[in-house]
CSV table of C-alpha atoms in Angstrom, one decimal:
chain,number,residue,atom,x,y,z
A,5,UNK,CA,58.7,226.3,-39.9
A,6,UNK,CA,59.7,222.5,-39.2
A,7,UNK,CA,56.1,220.5,-38.6
A,8,UNK,CA,55.8,219.8,-34.7
A,9,UNK,CA,56.6,216.1,-33.5
A,10,UNK,CA,52.4,214.4,-32.8
A,11,UNK,CA,50.9,215.8,-29.9
A,12,UNK,CA,50.0,212.2,-27.8
A,13,UNK,CA,53.1,210.7,-29.7
A,14,UNK,CA,53.6,207.1,-28.8
A,15,UNK,CA,51.2,207.4,-25.8
A,16,UNK,CA,48.2,206.1,-26.7
A,17,UNK,CA,50.2,203.2,-28.2
A,18,UNK,CA,51.5,202.4,-25.4
A,19,UNK,CA,48.7,202.9,-22.3
A,20,UNK,CA,46.5,201.3,-24.6
A,21,UNK,CA,48.8,197.8,-24.2
A,22,UNK,CA,49.5,198.1,-20.2
A,23,UNK,CA,46.2,199.2,-18.6
A,24,UNK,CA,44.4,196.5,-20.2
A,25,UNK,CA,47.3,193.9,-19.7
A,26,UNK,CA,47.3,195.1,-15.8
A,27,UNK,CA,43.4,194.7,-16.0
A,28,UNK,CA,43.4,191.3,-16.6
A,29,UNK,CA,46.2,190.5,-14.7
A,30,UNK,CA,44.8,191.5,-12.0
A,31,UNK,CA,41.4,190.3,-12.9
A,32,UNK,CA,43.2,186.7,-13.2
A,33,UNK,CA,44.4,186.7,-10.0
A,34,UNK,CA,41.5,188.3,-8.0
A,35,UNK,CA,39.0,185.4,-9.0
A,36,UNK,CA,41.3,183.2,-8.7
A,37,UNK,CA,42.1,181.5,-12.1
A,38,UNK,CA,46.3,183.0,-10.4
A,39,UNK,CA,46.7,180.6,-7.5
A,40,UNK,CA,49.9,180.0,-7.5
A,41,UNK,CA,52.5,182.3,-6.9
A,42,UNK,CA,51.0,184.9,-4.1
A,43,UNK,CA,53.7,186.1,-1.8
A,44,UNK,CA,50.8,187.4,1.4
A,45,UNK,CA,54.5,187.6,3.5
A,46,UNK,CA,55.4,190.8,1.5
A,47,UNK,CA,52.3,192.5,2.1
A,48,UNK,CA,53.6,195.8,3.9
A,49,UNK,CA,56.7,195.7,1.6
A,50,UNK,CA,55.6,195.4,-1.7
A,51,UNK,CA,52.1,197.3,-0.5
A,52,UNK,CA,54.5,200.6,0.5
A,53,UNK,CA,56.5,200.1,-3.0
A,54,UNK,CA,53.8,199.6,-4.8
A,55,UNK,CA,52.1,202.9,-3.0
A,56,UNK,CA,55.4,204.7,-3.3
A,57,UNK,CA,56.1,203.6,-7.5
A,58,UNK,CA,52.2,204.8,-8.2
A,59,UNK,CA,52.8,208.5,-7.1
A,60,UNK,CA,55.9,209.0,-8.1
A,61,UNK,CA,54.1,207.8,-11.6
A,62,UNK,CA,51.2,210.4,-10.9
A,63,UNK,CA,53.7,212.9,-10.4
A,64,UNK,CA,56.2,212.6,-13.2
A,65,UNK,CA,52.6,212.7,-15.1
A,66,UNK,CA,52.0,215.8,-13.4
A,67,UNK,CA,55.3,217.3,-14.1
A,68,UNK,CA,54.9,216.7,-17.1
A,69,UNK,CA,52.0,217.8,-18.2
A,70,UNK,CA,51.1,221.3,-15.7
A,71,UNK,CA,54.9,222.3,-15.0
A,72,UNK,CA,56.2,222.2,-18.2
A,73,UNK,CA,52.9,222.8,-20.1
A,74,UNK,CA,54.6,219.8,-22.7
A,75,UNK,CA,51.7,220.0,-25.5
A,76,UNK,CA,52.5,224.0,-26.3
A,77,UNK,CA,56.8,223.1,-26.7
A,78,UNK,CA,55.5,220.7,-29.0
A,79,UNK,CA,53.1,222.9,-30.9
A,80,UNK,CA,56.1,225.3,-30.2
A,81,UNK,CA,58.4,223.0,-31.5
A,82,UNK,CA,60.7,223.4,-28.7
A,83,UNK,CA,63.1,220.9,-26.9
A,84,UNK,CA,61.8,220.6,-23.3
A,85,UNK,CA,65.6,219.4,-21.2
A,86,UNK,CA,64.6,221.0,-18.4
A,87,UNK,CA,62.0,220.1,-16.0
A,88,UNK,CA,60.8,216.7,-14.6
A,89,UNK,CA,62.4,216.3,-18.2
A,90,UNK,CA,66.0,216.8,-17.3
A,91,UNK,CA,65.6,213.9,-15.2
A,92,UNK,CA,63.8,211.8,-17.4
A,93,UNK,CA,63.0,211.9,-21.5
A,94,UNK,CA,60.2,210.3,-21.5
A,95,UNK,CA,57.8,211.2,-17.7
A,96,UNK,CA,54.4,210.5,-18.9
A,97,UNK,CA,55.4,207.2,-20.2
A,98,UNK,CA,57.4,206.8,-17.4
A,99,UNK,CA,54.8,207.3,-14.7
A,100,UNK,CA,52.4,205.4,-17.0
A,101,UNK,CA,55.0,202.4,-15.7
A,102,UNK,CA,55.4,203.1,-12.3
A,103,UNK,CA,51.3,203.5,-11.7
A,104,UNK,CA,51.3,200.1,-13.3
A,105,UNK,CA,54.3,198.3,-11.9
A,106,UNK,CA,52.6,199.5,-8.2
A,107,UNK,CA,49.0,198.5,-9.0
A,108,UNK,CA,51.2,195.0,-9.7
A,109,UNK,CA,52.9,194.9,-6.9
A,110,UNK,CA,50.4,195.6,-4.4
A,111,UNK,CA,48.8,192.1,-6.3
A,112,UNK,CA,51.4,190.6,-3.9
A,113,UNK,CA,51.8,187.6,-7.0
A,114,UNK,CA,55.3,186.3,-8.3
A,115,UNK,CA,53.8,185.9,-12.0
A,116,UNK,CA,52.4,189.2,-12.5
A,117,UNK,CA,55.8,190.8,-11.7
A,118,UNK,CA,57.5,190.3,-14.7
A,119,UNK,CA,54.9,192.6,-16.1
A,120,UNK,CA,56.4,195.5,-15.5
A,121,UNK,CA,60.6,194.6,-17.5
A,122,UNK,CA,57.9,192.8,-20.4
A,123,UNK,CA,56.4,197.1,-20.2
A,124,UNK,CA,59.8,199.2,-19.7
A,125,UNK,CA,61.1,196.2,-22.7
A,126,UNK,CA,57.5,197.7,-25.2
A,127,UNK,CA,58.4,200.9,-24.4
A,128,UNK,CA,61.8,200.8,-24.5
A,129,UNK,CA,61.5,199.2,-28.3
A,130,UNK,CA,58.5,201.0,-29.2
A,131,UNK,CA,60.1,205.0,-28.6
A,132,UNK,CA,62.9,203.7,-30.5
A,133,UNK,CA,61.0,203.5,-33.6
A,134,UNK,CA,59.0,206.1,-33.3
A,135,UNK,CA,59.3,209.1,-30.9
A,136,UNK,CA,63.6,208.6,-31.2
A,137,UNK,CA,63.4,209.0,-34.9
A,138,UNK,CA,61.4,211.5,-35.3
A,139,UNK,CA,63.0,213.6,-32.6
A,140,UNK,CA,66.7,212.5,-33.8
A,141,UNK,CA,65.2,213.7,-37.1
A,142,UNK,CA,63.5,217.5,-36.1
A,143,UNK,CA,66.4,218.8,-33.7
A,144,UNK,CA,69.7,216.2,-34.8
A,145,UNK,CA,72.6,216.8,-32.2
A,146,UNK,CA,70.8,218.8,-29.3
A,147,UNK,CA,69.0,215.7,-29.2
A,148,UNK,CA,71.7,212.9,-29.1
A,149,UNK,CA,73.4,215.5,-26.8
A,150,UNK,CA,70.8,214.6,-24.3
A,151,UNK,CA,70.3,212.0,-24.7
A,152,UNK,CA,73.0,210.8,-24.0
A,153,UNK,CA,72.7,212.9,-20.3
A,154,UNK,CA,69.3,211.7,-19.5
A,155,UNK,CA,67.2,207.8,-19.6
A,156,UNK,CA,64.9,207.1,-21.9
A,157,UNK,CA,62.5,205.5,-19.2
A,158,UNK,CA,63.7,205.5,-14.7
A,159,UNK,CA,64.4,208.6,-13.9
A,160,UNK,CA,68.1,209.2,-12.5
A,161,UNK,CA,70.4,212.6,-12.0
A,162,UNK,CA,71.8,213.6,-15.7
A,163,UNK,CA,75.4,213.0,-16.6
């Protein structure tokens, strides 16, 4: 029997970086250390967009964990490609990306808006270097076909 993937995968390496960075950014903003770049005129659209991203991120995380039972499937060595995994390959990490992005939008500061792009870049590099290699080795062509159909980080309809 093939050895299964690590249950937590690259998740802790991702989450333990972006949550403290988001918290530090908010501390800098709300303590007045970042005084420039505030955009109060966009309070309503950024607030609404931030709220939607936070809710979507929580939904992705919940669907991956509770509807798709990802931990059980990892232990059973099953590649999950249905449910939320049919819309995004990494819904748990994408959920964290979306929640942190939503929180940063609420901060209403242009300088903090760069962080979600850095989070996405870090997630992409991290996944390519870890989980995607593991999954290619474990599932081969089946995983490569899945990658062609489904985005890595941004939920979208399959090709």
